[in-house]
Coordinates of C-alpha atoms and ligand atoms in Angstrom, one line a residue:
M44 CA -0.2 -0.1 -0.1
T45 CA 1.5 3.2 -1.0
G46 CA 0.7 6.5 1.2
K47 CA 0.0 10.0 -0.1
N48 CA 3.7 10.9 1.0
G49 CA 5.1 8.2 -1.3
H50 CA 6.2 5.9 1.5
T51 CA 5.1 2.2 1.8
C52 CA 2.7 2.3 4.9
L53 CA 0.0 0.5 6.5
F54 CA -2.4 3.2 7.4
S55 CA -2.0 5.5 4.9
C56 CA -6.0 5.5 4.6
L57 CA -6.4 7.0 7.9
F58 CA -7.7 10.6 7.6
D59 CA -10.1 12.3 9.6
K60 CA -13.4 14.0 7.9
H61 CA -11.4 17.4 7.2
N62 CA -8.9 15.1 5.5
R63 CA -6.3 16.0 8.1
K64 CA -4.0 12.7 8.5
I65 CA -4.6 11.1 11.9
L66 CA -1.9 8.4 11.7
V67 CA 1.2 9.2 10.5
T68 CA 3.8 6.5 9.1
A69 CA 6.6 8.3 8.0
K70 CA 9.2 5.4 8.2
N71 CA 8.4 1.8 7.2
D72 CA 10.4 0.4 10.1
V73 CA 9.1 -2.2 12.4
Y74 CA 9.1 -0.1 15.3
N75 CA 6.8 2.6 13.6
M76 CA 4.4 -0.1 12.5
R77 CA 4.1 -1.7 15.9
K78 CA 3.6 1.9 17.2
N79 CA 1.2 2.5 14.8
I80 CA -0.7 -0.7 15.3
R81 CA -0.9 0.2 19.1
I82 CA -2.2 3.7 18.3
L83 CA -4.9 2.5 15.9
V84 CA -6.3 -0.2 18.4
H85 CA -6.3 2.4 20.9
I86 CA -8.1 4.8 18.4
L87 CA -10.6 2.1 17.7
I88 CA -11.3 1.0 21.1
T89 CA -11.8 4.5 22.3
T90 CA -14.1 5.4 19.5
C91 CA -16.1 2.4 20.0
L92 CA -16.5 3.0 23.7
L93 CA -17.1 6.6 23.3
A94 CA -19.8 6.0 21.0
C95 CA -21.5 3.7 23.3
A96 CA -21.0 6.0 26.3
D97 CA -22.0 8.8 24.3
S98 CA -25.3 7.1 23.3
Q99 CA -25.9 6.3 27.2
K100 CA -25.2 10.0 28.1
V101 CA -27.2 11.4 25.7
F102 CA -30.0 9.1 26.7
K103 CA -29.6 9.8 30.4
D104 CA -29.9 13.6 29.9
T105 CA -33.5 12.9 28.6
T106 CA -35.1 12.3 31.8
T107 CA -34.8 13.6 35.4
N108 CA -32.9 10.8 36.9
G109 CA -34.3 7.7 35.6
K110 CA -35.9 6.6 39.0
S111 CA -38.8 8.8 38.5
A112 CA -40.3 10.3 35.4
F113 CA -43.4 12.4 34.6
S114 CA -45.1 12.6 31.3
Q115 CA -48.4 13.5 29.3
N116 CA -47.8 11.1 26.6
G117 CA -46.3 7.6 27.4
M118 CA -43.9 5.8 29.6
V119 CA -41.4 3.2 29.9
V120 CA -40.0 1.6 32.8
T121 CA -37.7 -1.5 32.8
A122 CA -34.5 -2.9 34.7
H123 CA -32.2 -1.6 32.4
P124 CA -31.4 1.8 30.9
Q125 CA -30.3 0.8 27.4
A126 CA -33.9 -1.4 27.4
T127 CA -35.9 1.6 28.6
K128 CA -34.3 3.5 25.8
V129 CA -35.2 0.7 23.3
G130 CA -38.7 1.1 24.1
Y131 CA -38.8 4.7 24.3
E132 CA -37.5 5.0 20.9
I133 CA -40.2 2.6 19.7
L134 CA -43.1 4.7 21.2
K135 CA -41.5 7.9 19.8
K136 CA -41.5 6.8 16.2
G137 CA -45.2 5.9 16.6
G138 CA -45.2 2.2 17.5
N139 CA -47.8 0.8 20.3
S140 CA -47.0 -0.6 23.6
I141 CA -46.9 -4.2 22.3
D142 CA -44.4 -2.8 19.9
A143 CA -42.3 -1.3 22.6
M144 CA -42.7 -4.5 24.6
V145 CA -41.3 -6.6 22.0
G146 CA -38.5 -4.2 21.6
V147 CA -37.8 -4.4 25.2
H148 CA -38.1 -7.8 25.7
F149 CA -35.3 -8.6 23.3
A150 CA -33.2 -5.8 24.3
L151 CA -33.4 -7.1 27.9
A152 CA -32.0 -10.7 26.6
V153 CA -29.1 -8.7 25.6
V154 CA -28.4 -6.2 28.2
Y155 CA -29.9 -8.1 31.1
P156 CA -28.8 -11.4 30.7
S157 CA -29.5 -12.5 34.4
A158 CA -33.1 -12.5 33.6
G159 CA -34.0 -10.9 30.2
N160 CA -34.2 -13.9 28.3
L161 CA -34.9 -15.8 25.0
G162 CA -34.5 -19.1 27.1
G163 CA -37.3 -18.3 29.5
G164 CA -40.7 -17.6 29.8
G165 CA -43.3 -15.1 31.3
F166 CA -46.8 -13.5 31.6
M167 CA -48.1 -10.3 29.8
M168 CA -51.0 -8.3 30.7
Y169 CA -52.2 -6.0 28.1
R170 CA -55.0 -3.1 28.4
E171 CA -56.2 -1.5 25.4
N172 CA -57.3 2.0 25.8
N173 CA -60.9 1.0 25.2
G174 CA -60.9 -0.8 28.6
E175 CA -60.3 -4.5 27.0
V176 CA -58.0 -6.4 28.9
F177 CA -56.0 -9.5 27.7
S178 CA -53.4 -11.7 29.3
L179 CA -50.7 -14.2 27.5
D180 CA -49.4 -17.0 29.1
F181 CA -45.9 -17.8 27.7
R182 CA -44.7 -19.6 30.8
E183 CA -42.0 -22.5 30.3
K184 CA -43.5 -26.0 30.0
A185 CA -42.2 -29.3 30.9
S186 CA -40.8 -31.6 28.3
G187 CA -42.7 -34.4 26.8
N188 CA -40.0 -36.6 28.5
A189 CA -40.6 -35.0 32.1
Y190 CA -42.1 -37.2 34.8
E191 CA -43.3 -36.9 38.4
D192 CA -40.2 -38.0 40.2
M193 CA -37.4 -36.9 37.7
Y194 CA -35.6 -35.0 40.5
L195 CA -35.8 -37.9 43.2
D196 CA -33.1 -40.4 43.8
E197 CA -33.9 -44.3 44.6
D198 CA -34.7 -43.6 47.8
G199 CA -37.4 -40.9 46.8
N200 CA -35.3 -38.2 48.0
V201 CA -34.9 -35.0 46.2
I202 CA -31.5 -34.9 44.5
E203 CA -30.1 -31.4 45.5
G204 CA -29.5 -29.0 42.7
E205 CA -30.8 -31.2 39.8
S206 CA -33.7 -28.8 39.4
L207 CA -31.6 -25.9 39.6
Y208 CA -28.3 -26.3 37.5
G209 CA -27.4 -27.7 34.4
Q210 CA -29.3 -28.8 31.4
K211 CA -32.1 -31.0 33.1
A212 CA -33.2 -27.9 35.2
S213 CA -34.8 -26.4 32.0
G214 CA -38.5 -26.3 30.9
V215 CA -39.2 -25.5 27.3
P216 CA -38.9 -21.7 26.6
G217 CA -41.8 -19.6 25.8
S218 CA -40.5 -16.3 25.4
V219 CA -39.9 -16.1 21.7
D220 CA -43.4 -17.4 21.1
G221 CA -45.0 -15.1 23.3
M222 CA -43.5 -11.9 21.6
L223 CA -44.6 -13.2 18.5
T224 CA -47.9 -14.2 19.3
A225 CA -48.6 -10.9 21.0
H226 CA -47.1 -8.8 18.3
Q227 CA -49.1 -10.8 15.7
K228 CA -52.5 -9.9 17.4
F229 CA -51.6 -6.4 18.6
G230 CA -48.4 -5.1 17.0
S231 CA -48.3 -2.3 14.4
L232 CA -44.8 -1.8 13.3
P233 CA -42.9 -4.7 11.5
F234 CA -41.4 -7.3 14.0
S235 CA -38.1 -7.0 12.2
E236 CA -37.7 -3.2 13.1
L237 CA -38.7 -4.1 16.6
I238 CA -36.0 -6.9 17.2
E239 CA -33.3 -4.8 15.3
P240 CA -32.1 -2.7 18.4
A241 CA -31.6 -6.0 20.1
I242 CA -29.3 -7.2 17.3
K243 CA -27.3 -4.0 17.6
L244 CA -26.8 -4.2 21.1
A245 CA -25.7 -7.8 20.9
K246 CA -23.2 -7.1 17.9
K247 CA -21.7 -3.9 18.7
G248 CA -21.9 -4.2 22.5
F249 CA -23.1 -2.2 25.4
L250 CA -21.4 -0.9 28.5
V251 CA -22.1 -2.8 31.6
T252 CA -23.3 -1.0 34.9
S253 CA -21.1 -1.4 37.9
K254 CA -24.1 -3.8 39.5
Q255 CA -23.6 -5.9 36.4
A256 CA -19.8 -6.1 36.6
R257 CA -20.1 -7.3 40.2
N258 CA -22.7 -9.4 39.2
Y259 CA -20.7 -11.2 36.4
N260 CA -17.6 -11.7 38.5
H261 CA -19.5 -13.4 41.1
Y262 CA -21.1 -15.8 38.8
K263 CA -18.2 -16.5 36.9
D264 CA -17.3 -19.8 38.5
A265 CA -20.9 -21.2 38.1
F266 CA -20.7 -20.3 34.3
I267 CA -17.3 -22.2 34.1
E268 CA -18.7 -25.1 36.3
H269 CA -21.8 -25.4 34.0
N270 CA -20.8 -24.9 30.4
R271 CA -18.9 -27.4 28.2
N272 CA -16.7 -24.8 26.8
P273 CA -16.6 -21.7 29.1
G274 CA -14.5 -19.8 26.6
T275 CA -17.6 -19.5 24.4
V276 CA -19.5 -18.0 27.1
Q277 CA -19.2 -14.1 26.5
L278 CA -19.9 -13.2 30.2
V279 CA -16.8 -15.1 31.2
K280 CA -13.4 -13.2 30.7
E281 CA -10.1 -13.6 32.3
K282 CA -9.9 -10.3 34.0
E283 CA -12.4 -8.8 36.3
W284 CA -15.5 -7.1 34.9
K285 CA -15.6 -3.4 35.6
E286 CA -18.1 -0.8 35.1
G287 CA -18.0 0.6 31.5
D288 CA -16.4 -2.6 30.0
L289 CA -18.2 -3.2 26.8
L290 CA -20.1 -6.8 26.3
V291 CA -20.3 -7.9 22.7
Q292 CA -22.5 -11.0 22.3
K293 CA -21.9 -12.4 18.7
D294 CA -23.6 -15.8 19.0
L295 CA -26.8 -14.2 20.6
A296 CA -26.6 -11.6 17.8
K297 CA -26.9 -14.4 15.3
T298 CA -29.7 -16.1 17.1
L299 CA -31.7 -12.9 17.1
E300 CA -31.0 -12.4 13.2
R301 CA -32.5 -15.7 12.7
I302 CA -35.5 -15.0 14.7
K303 CA -35.6 -11.7 12.7
E304 CA -35.7 -13.7 9.6
N305 CA -37.6 -16.7 10.1
G306 CA -39.9 -15.7 13.2
R307 CA -41.1 -18.8 15.1
A308 CA -38.9 -21.1 13.2
G309 CA -35.7 -19.0 13.9
F310 CA -35.9 -20.2 17.5
Y311 CA -38.2 -23.6 17.7
E312 CA -36.8 -25.0 14.5
G313 CA -33.6 -25.0 12.4
K314 CA -30.4 -23.9 13.5
T315 CA -31.4 -22.4 16.9
A316 CA -33.5 -25.5 18.0
E317 CA -30.5 -27.8 16.9
L318 CA -28.1 -26.0 19.0
L319 CA -30.5 -26.0 22.0
V320 CA -31.0 -29.8 21.4
A321 CA -27.4 -30.5 21.2
E322 CA -26.8 -28.6 24.2
M323 CA -29.5 -30.6 26.0
N324 CA -27.8 -33.8 24.7
A325 CA -24.5 -32.9 25.9
G326 CA -25.6 -33.0 29.6
N327 CA -28.6 -34.6 31.0
G328 CA -31.4 -32.3 29.4
I329 CA -34.4 -33.6 28.3
I330 CA -35.8 -31.3 25.8
T331 CA -36.3 -32.4 22.2
L332 CA -36.9 -31.0 18.9
E333 CA -40.6 -31.9 19.2
D334 CA -40.9 -30.2 22.5
L335 CA -39.5 -27.0 20.9
K336 CA -42.2 -27.2 17.6
N337 CA -45.0 -28.1 20.0
Y338 CA -44.5 -25.0 22.2
H339 CA -47.2 -22.5 22.1
S340 CA -48.4 -19.7 24.5
T341 CA -51.9 -19.3 25.7
W342 CA -54.3 -16.4 26.0
R343 CA -55.8 -16.5 29.4
E344 CA -58.8 -14.9 31.1
P345 CA -57.4 -12.3 33.4
V346 CA -58.3 -12.8 37.4
T347 CA -60.3 -9.8 38.4
G348 CA -61.5 -8.4 41.5
N349 CA -62.4 -5.3 43.2
Y350 CA -60.5 -3.5 45.9
R351 CA -62.1 -0.2 47.3
D352 CA -62.8 1.9 44.3
F353 CA -60.4 0.1 42.0
K354 CA -60.6 -2.8 39.7
V355 CA -57.7 -5.2 39.5
Y356 CA -56.6 -7.4 36.6
S357 CA -54.0 -9.9 37.2
M358 CA -52.4 -13.0 36.0
A359 CA -54.4 -16.4 36.2
P360 CA -52.8 -19.8 36.4
S361 CA -50.2 -21.1 35.5
S362 CA -49.4 -18.1 37.8
S363 CA -50.5 -17.9 41.2
G364 CA -50.0 -14.2 41.2
G365 CA -53.6 -13.2 40.4
I366 CA -55.5 -15.2 42.7
A367 CA -53.3 -14.6 45.5
L368 CA -53.2 -10.9 45.0
V369 CA -56.8 -10.5 44.8
Q370 CA -57.3 -12.7 47.8
L371 CA -55.0 -10.3 49.6
L372 CA -56.5 -7.3 48.4
K373 CA -60.3 -8.8 49.1
M374 CA -59.3 -9.6 52.7
S375 CA -57.4 -6.2 53.2
E376 CA -60.9 -4.4 52.6
H377 CA -62.0 -5.6 56.0
F378 CA -59.2 -3.6 57.6
P379 CA -58.9 0.2 57.9
L380 CA -55.2 0.1 56.8
S381 CA -54.8 3.9 56.3
E382 CA -55.8 4.5 59.9
F383 CA -53.6 1.8 61.1
G384 CA -50.6 3.5 59.2
S385 CA -48.2 2.0 56.7
K386 CA -45.7 0.7 59.2
S387 CA -47.2 0.3 62.3
A388 CA -47.3 -3.0 64.0
K389 CA -51.2 -3.4 63.6
T390 CA -50.8 -3.2 59.7
I391 CA -47.8 -5.6 59.3
H392 CA -49.5 -7.9 61.6
V393 CA -52.8 -8.1 59.7
M394 CA -50.9 -8.2 56.4
T395 CA -48.9 -11.0 57.7
E396 CA -52.0 -13.1 58.8
M397 CA -53.5 -12.7 55.4
E398 CA -50.4 -13.5 53.7
R399 CA -50.1 -16.7 55.9
R400 CA -53.7 -17.8 54.8
V401 CA -53.1 -17.1 51.0
Y402 CA -49.7 -18.7 50.6
A403 CA -51.2 -21.8 52.2
D404 CA -54.1 -22.0 49.6
R405 CA -51.2 -21.4 46.9
A406 CA -49.5 -24.4 48.1
K407 CA -52.4 -26.8 47.9
H408 CA -54.8 -25.4 45.4
L409 CA -52.7 -23.7 42.5
G410 CA -51.1 -25.2 39.7
D411 CA -51.4 -25.1 35.7
S412 CA -55.2 -25.0 35.0
D413 CA -54.6 -27.1 32.0
F414 CA -53.9 -30.1 34.2
W415 CA -55.4 -29.1 37.6
D416 CA -58.9 -27.8 38.5
V417 CA -58.2 -24.7 40.1
P418 CA -61.1 -23.6 42.3
T419 CA -60.5 -19.8 41.4
D420 CA -64.0 -18.8 42.0
E421 CA -64.0 -20.7 45.6
L422 CA -60.9 -19.0 46.6
L423 CA -62.2 -15.6 45.5
D424 CA -65.6 -16.0 46.9
D425 CA -66.6 -13.2 49.6
K426 CA -67.7 -15.7 52.1
Y427 CA -64.6 -17.5 52.1
I428 CA -62.5 -14.5 52.2
A429 CA -64.8 -13.2 55.2
S430 CA -64.2 -16.5 56.9
R431 CA -60.4 -16.2 56.5
V432 CA -60.6 -12.7 58.0
E433 CA -62.5 -13.9 61.0
Q434 CA -59.9 -16.0 61.9
I435 CA -57.4 -13.4 62.4
D436 CA -56.7 -12.2 65.9
L437 CA -55.7 -8.5 65.9
S438 CA -53.5 -9.0 68.8
Q439 CA -52.0 -12.4 68.2
A440 CA -50.0 -14.1 65.6
T441 CA -51.5 -17.6 64.2
S442 CA -48.9 -20.2 64.1
S443 CA -48.6 -21.4 60.5
E444 CA -48.6 -24.9 61.7
E445 CA -52.5 -24.0 62.5
V446 CA -53.3 -22.5 59.2
R447 CA -54.5 -24.8 56.7
A448 CA -55.4 -24.5 53.0
M449 CA -59.2 -24.0 52.1
D450 CA -60.8 -27.3 52.8
L451 CA -62.2 -28.8 49.3
D452 CA -61.8 -32.0 50.6
N453 CA -35.5 -20.9 53.0
I454 CA -35.6 -18.2 51.0
N455 CA -32.5 -17.5 48.9
E456 CA -33.9 -14.8 46.6
S457 CA -31.9 -12.8 44.1
E458 CA -33.3 -10.1 41.5
E459 CA -33.4 -12.6 38.6
T460 CA -36.7 -12.0 37.1
T461 CA -37.6 -8.9 35.4
H462 CA -40.7 -6.7 35.1
Y463 CA -41.3 -3.9 32.8
S464 CA -44.4 -1.4 32.5
I465 CA -45.1 0.6 29.3
I466 CA -47.8 2.9 28.4
D467 CA -48.0 4.3 24.9
M468 CA -49.0 7.5 23.4
Q469 CA -52.8 6.3 22.9
G470 CA -53.0 4.9 26.6
N471 CA -52.5 1.2 25.7
A472 CA -50.7 -0.4 28.4
V473 CA -48.4 -3.5 28.9
S474 CA -47.7 -5.1 32.4
L475 CA -45.0 -7.9 31.6
T476 CA -42.8 -10.2 34.2
T477 CA -40.4 -12.5 32.7
T478 CA -38.0 -15.0 34.1
I479 CA -35.3 -17.6 33.6
N480 CA -36.1 -18.3 37.3
S481 CA -32.5 -18.0 39.2
A482 CA -29.7 -15.5 38.2
Y483 CA -28.6 -16.6 34.8
G484 CA -31.3 -19.7 35.0
S485 CA -29.5 -22.8 34.8
K486 CA -26.3 -21.2 34.0
V487 CA -26.2 -23.2 31.0
F488 CA -25.6 -21.2 27.8
V489 CA -26.6 -22.6 24.5
E490 CA -23.4 -23.3 23.0
G491 CA -23.2 -21.5 19.6
A492 CA -26.6 -19.7 20.1
G493 CA -25.5 -17.4 22.9
F494 CA -28.5 -17.6 25.3
L495 CA -29.0 -18.8 28.6
M496 CA -31.5 -21.6 29.6
N497 CA -34.0 -21.5 32.3
N498 CA -34.2 -23.7 35.6
E499 CA -37.8 -23.2 36.0
M500 CA -38.3 -26.9 36.6
D501 CA -37.5 -26.0 40.0
D502 CA -40.6 -24.1 40.2
F503 CA -42.7 -27.7 40.1
S504 CA -43.0 -29.5 43.4
S505 CA -40.5 -32.2 43.2
K506 CA -41.9 -33.9 46.2
P507 CA -44.8 -32.8 48.3
G508 CA -43.5 -31.2 51.5
V509 CA -40.3 -30.4 50.1
P510 CA -39.6 -26.5 49.5
N511 CA -38.3 -25.1 46.2
K512 CA -35.4 -22.4 46.1
Y513 CA -38.0 -19.9 47.3
G514 CA -39.1 -22.1 50.2
L515 CA -42.7 -22.6 48.7
L516 CA -44.4 -25.7 49.2
G517 CA -46.7 -27.2 46.8
G518 CA -48.4 -31.1 46.2
A519 CA -50.4 -32.8 43.4
A520 CA -51.6 -29.3 41.9
N521 CA -48.1 -28.4 41.2
S522 CA -46.7 -31.8 40.3
I523 CA -44.3 -32.4 37.3
Q524 CA -46.4 -33.7 34.2
P525 CA -45.3 -33.6 30.6
G526 CA -46.2 -30.7 28.8
K527 CA -47.5 -29.1 32.1
R528 CA -46.5 -25.4 33.3
M529 CA -44.9 -25.0 36.5
L530 CA -46.5 -22.7 39.2
S531 CA -45.4 -19.1 39.1
A532 CA -45.7 -16.3 41.4
M533 CA -45.3 -13.8 38.6
T534 CA -47.9 -11.1 39.1
P535 CA -48.0 -8.4 36.4
T536 CA -50.8 -6.4 37.1
I537 CA -52.9 -3.8 36.0
L538 CA -55.6 -1.5 38.1
E539 CA -58.4 0.7 36.9
K540 CA -60.3 3.5 38.6
D541 CA -63.8 4.5 37.5
G542 CA -63.1 2.4 34.6
K543 CA -59.9 4.2 33.4
L544 CA -56.2 2.9 33.6
F545 CA -54.9 3.6 37.0
M546 CA -51.9 1.8 37.6
V547 CA -49.2 -0.6 35.9
V548 CA -47.3 -2.8 38.1
G549 CA -45.2 -6.0 38.8
T550 CA -41.8 -7.1 40.1
P551 CA -39.3 -10.0 40.2
G552 CA -38.7 -11.7 43.5
G553 CA -39.6 -15.1 43.7
S554 CA -42.1 -16.1 46.3
T555 CA -41.9 -12.3 47.3
I556 CA -43.7 -11.0 43.9
I557 CA -47.0 -11.4 45.1
T558 CA -46.6 -9.6 48.2
S559 CA -44.3 -6.9 46.9
V560 CA -47.1 -6.0 44.2
Y561 CA -49.7 -6.1 47.1
Q562 CA -47.5 -3.8 49.3
T563 CA -47.0 -1.5 46.2
I564 CA -50.9 -1.0 45.5
L565 CA -51.8 -0.6 49.3
N566 CA -48.9 2.1 49.5
V567 CA -50.7 4.0 46.8
I568 CA -54.2 3.3 47.6
D569 CA -54.3 3.1 51.2
H570 CA -51.2 5.2 52.3
E571 CA -51.6 7.7 49.7
M572 CA -47.9 7.7 48.4
S573 CA -46.7 8.7 45.1
M574 CA -45.6 5.8 42.7
T575 CA -42.2 6.7 43.3
G576 CA -42.7 6.5 47.2
A577 CA -44.5 3.2 47.1
V578 CA -42.0 1.7 44.9
S579 CA -38.9 2.8 47.2
E580 CA -40.7 1.9 50.4
K581 CA -39.1 -0.8 52.3
R582 CA -40.8 -4.1 52.0
F583 CA -41.7 -7.0 54.1
H584 CA -43.0 -10.8 53.5
H585 CA -44.7 -13.7 54.8
Q586 CA -45.4 -16.9 53.0
W587 CA -47.2 -19.2 55.4
K588 CA -43.9 -21.4 55.8
P589 CA -41.4 -20.9 57.1
D590 CA -43.3 -19.0 59.7
Q591 CA -40.9 -15.7 59.6
I592 CA -41.6 -12.1 58.6
Y593 CA -38.9 -11.1 56.2
M594 CA -38.1 -7.5 56.5
E595 CA -35.8 -5.5 54.5
E596 CA -32.9 -4.0 56.4
G597 CA -34.1 -0.5 57.8
A598 CA -38.0 -1.4 57.0
I599 CA -39.4 -1.0 60.5
E600 CA -38.2 0.8 63.8
E601 CA -37.0 -1.4 66.6
S602 CA -39.9 -0.7 68.7
V603 CA -42.3 -2.0 66.1
I604 CA -40.2 -5.3 65.8
K605 CA -40.4 -5.6 69.6
E606 CA -44.6 -5.1 69.2
L607 CA -44.6 -7.7 66.5
N608 CA -42.5 -10.1 68.5
G609 CA -44.8 -9.6 71.5
M610 CA -47.6 -10.7 69.2
G611 CA -45.6 -13.9 68.5
H612 CA -44.1 -12.9 65.1
K613 CA -40.8 -14.0 64.1
V614 CA -38.9 -11.2 62.3
K615 CA -35.8 -12.0 60.2
R616 CA -33.9 -9.1 58.3
R617 CA -33.0 -9.9 54.7
S618 CA -31.4 -8.0 51.8
S619 CA -33.7 -6.3 49.2
I620 CA -37.1 -7.7 48.5
G621 CA -38.6 -7.3 44.9
K622 CA -37.7 -4.6 42.3
V623 CA -40.8 -2.8 41.2
D624 CA -41.2 -1.0 38.2
A625 CA -44.7 0.9 37.8
I626 CA -46.7 3.6 36.3
L627 CA -49.5 5.4 37.9
V628 CA -51.8 7.7 36.2
R629 CA -52.2 10.7 37.9
P630 CA -55.9 12.5 38.8
D631 CA -54.9 15.0 35.8
G632 CA -54.4 12.1 33.4
S633 CA -50.6 12.3 33.4
Y634 CA -48.1 9.5 34.2
E635 CA -45.7 9.0 36.8
G636 CA -43.1 6.3 36.3
A637 CA -41.3 4.7 38.9
A638 CA -38.3 2.7 38.6
D639 CA -37.0 0.7 41.4
P640 CA -34.0 2.4 43.2
R641 CA -32.8 -1.4 44.3
G642 CA -31.5 -1.9 40.9
D643 CA -30.4 -0.2 37.6
D644 CA -33.8 0.2 36.8
W645 CA -34.8 3.2 34.6
A646 CA -38.0 5.3 33.7
I647 CA -38.4 7.5 30.9
G648 CA -41.7 9.6 29.8
I649 CA -42.5 10.6 26.2
E650 CA -42.9 14.2 25.7
Ligands
DON971 O1 -42.1 -17.7 38.3 C1 -41.9 -17.7 39.6 O2 -42.6 -17.5 40.5 C2 -40.1 -17.7 39.7 N1 -39.6 -18.5 38.7 C3 -39.6 -16.4 39.7 C4 -38.3 -16.2 40.0 C5 -37.8 -15.0 40.6 O3 -38.7 -13.8 40.7 C6 -36.5 -14.7 41.1 N2 -36.0 -13.4 40.9 N3 -36.2 -12.6 41.8

């Protein structure tokens, strides 16, 4: 190659836009060549990092602080600034909330790999601006090869970790089908446009946040342990991750491109499906090509109920969230909670007593309604609710041993599900919770396809009386059967007041999802907090068994804890509970978006 100055050089083409030479190669000696290579690499890396950093900076400047945003026109709140940005841009160019949901979902699969996913599932609540509400169940299903005792050893004991780690822990993923199914019915922009931002983020990379850097370092050993070739896992690198490092995911980009080109078949058939099944076969996985081909998400009738002046729409089984939430709210109507105050011993006591009873019902009666006759009407019946309330002693805790489910006849949570709330410029609202269960699911990346598989099989009851990862108990209603969906606690919820949209809310948090959504609603309705206040407020949780109130650090004053102890409650402190992303419609019709300060969550309004 000959440079302008007549010397033979490697980089003579490097001129800036004003035609100034930015790389000088005066002499063709080895020293200069090495030096120039170093300079070139430096320039390329810096340009690339600046480009990414710049886009984040410009984006951050468009809202107040990302945690709380106000708008007249629309709102996006998700667990990651880059995913929020994708949703925001789709809305800005005229997409509706379903379009934004699709963009956000695929973006989260790239920029929030701990929970955003292709290899998981979830639930969508969608309210059109005309008041019609739809819900989509795209929860994972057990493989056709699954069977009731698949996690038990010869003596009938649960084999520790088998439903949590490695290939055998996964259910058949539902997310890609869910996105396509919802888009087909309600989307307005072409699917290919909506998935494109995710492809770009995977191909070009994004800058990891400090929380993410810590998280990737924390899980490095687990990724190495559970992957055949950890060198192919792009979350594993030799040096420690630091804030601002660039994460590029080439294989994931190719998988997303196959979905863009072939829709459903880009994931459930062809190369992606073959890579997924090869991954299963490389370990003790049981998912087959047939399982993938047969997977379809299901439209469900939302669970509805009234709470004071509000109407609640939430998720039906295979999630327990809707039934449990409506039970809790209906019981709460029997108590003057606003008079009791948000953090008084009295309020915490009665909420705990209600939660204890609701989780007992959940353990016995809830499971995938395609396989189990869930007594929804009976569980939500006013007389039954009143009978449960009557059992509550205002001055004394009931022992969980004494609380039984309706008679028809150790928490180790991490923030690894994700919820997002969206309202578009026409007032259509999406409330969506999605997960691969634990942080980074089964820890297994599908080799060559770059995405993580879920460990959702742990949400089944492997054996009656043996708690799952979240300490939840279950029985026949939630036993493993081929093609069945494992019971979830995910609670994407929409509230109306006077027939108009009032709130869009949801959260991750395993078994604490239901109680976190419940508390957030009470904080706004009974304790008159803003959305931001309600989301930031410290939380507590009780789930029948173990018989403990779990309390976030600093949630309650010592004197209140003493009072609770005096009533017979055991209180245990723990790290954060839930990560709520929600939107409130204020009396003037404008929106308040609230992104949980516990995470990198980000809210942005459309002006
Ligand atoms: O579906 C469920 O209820 C669980 N797989 C959710 C897990 C979860 O929220 C973990 N993150 N915090």
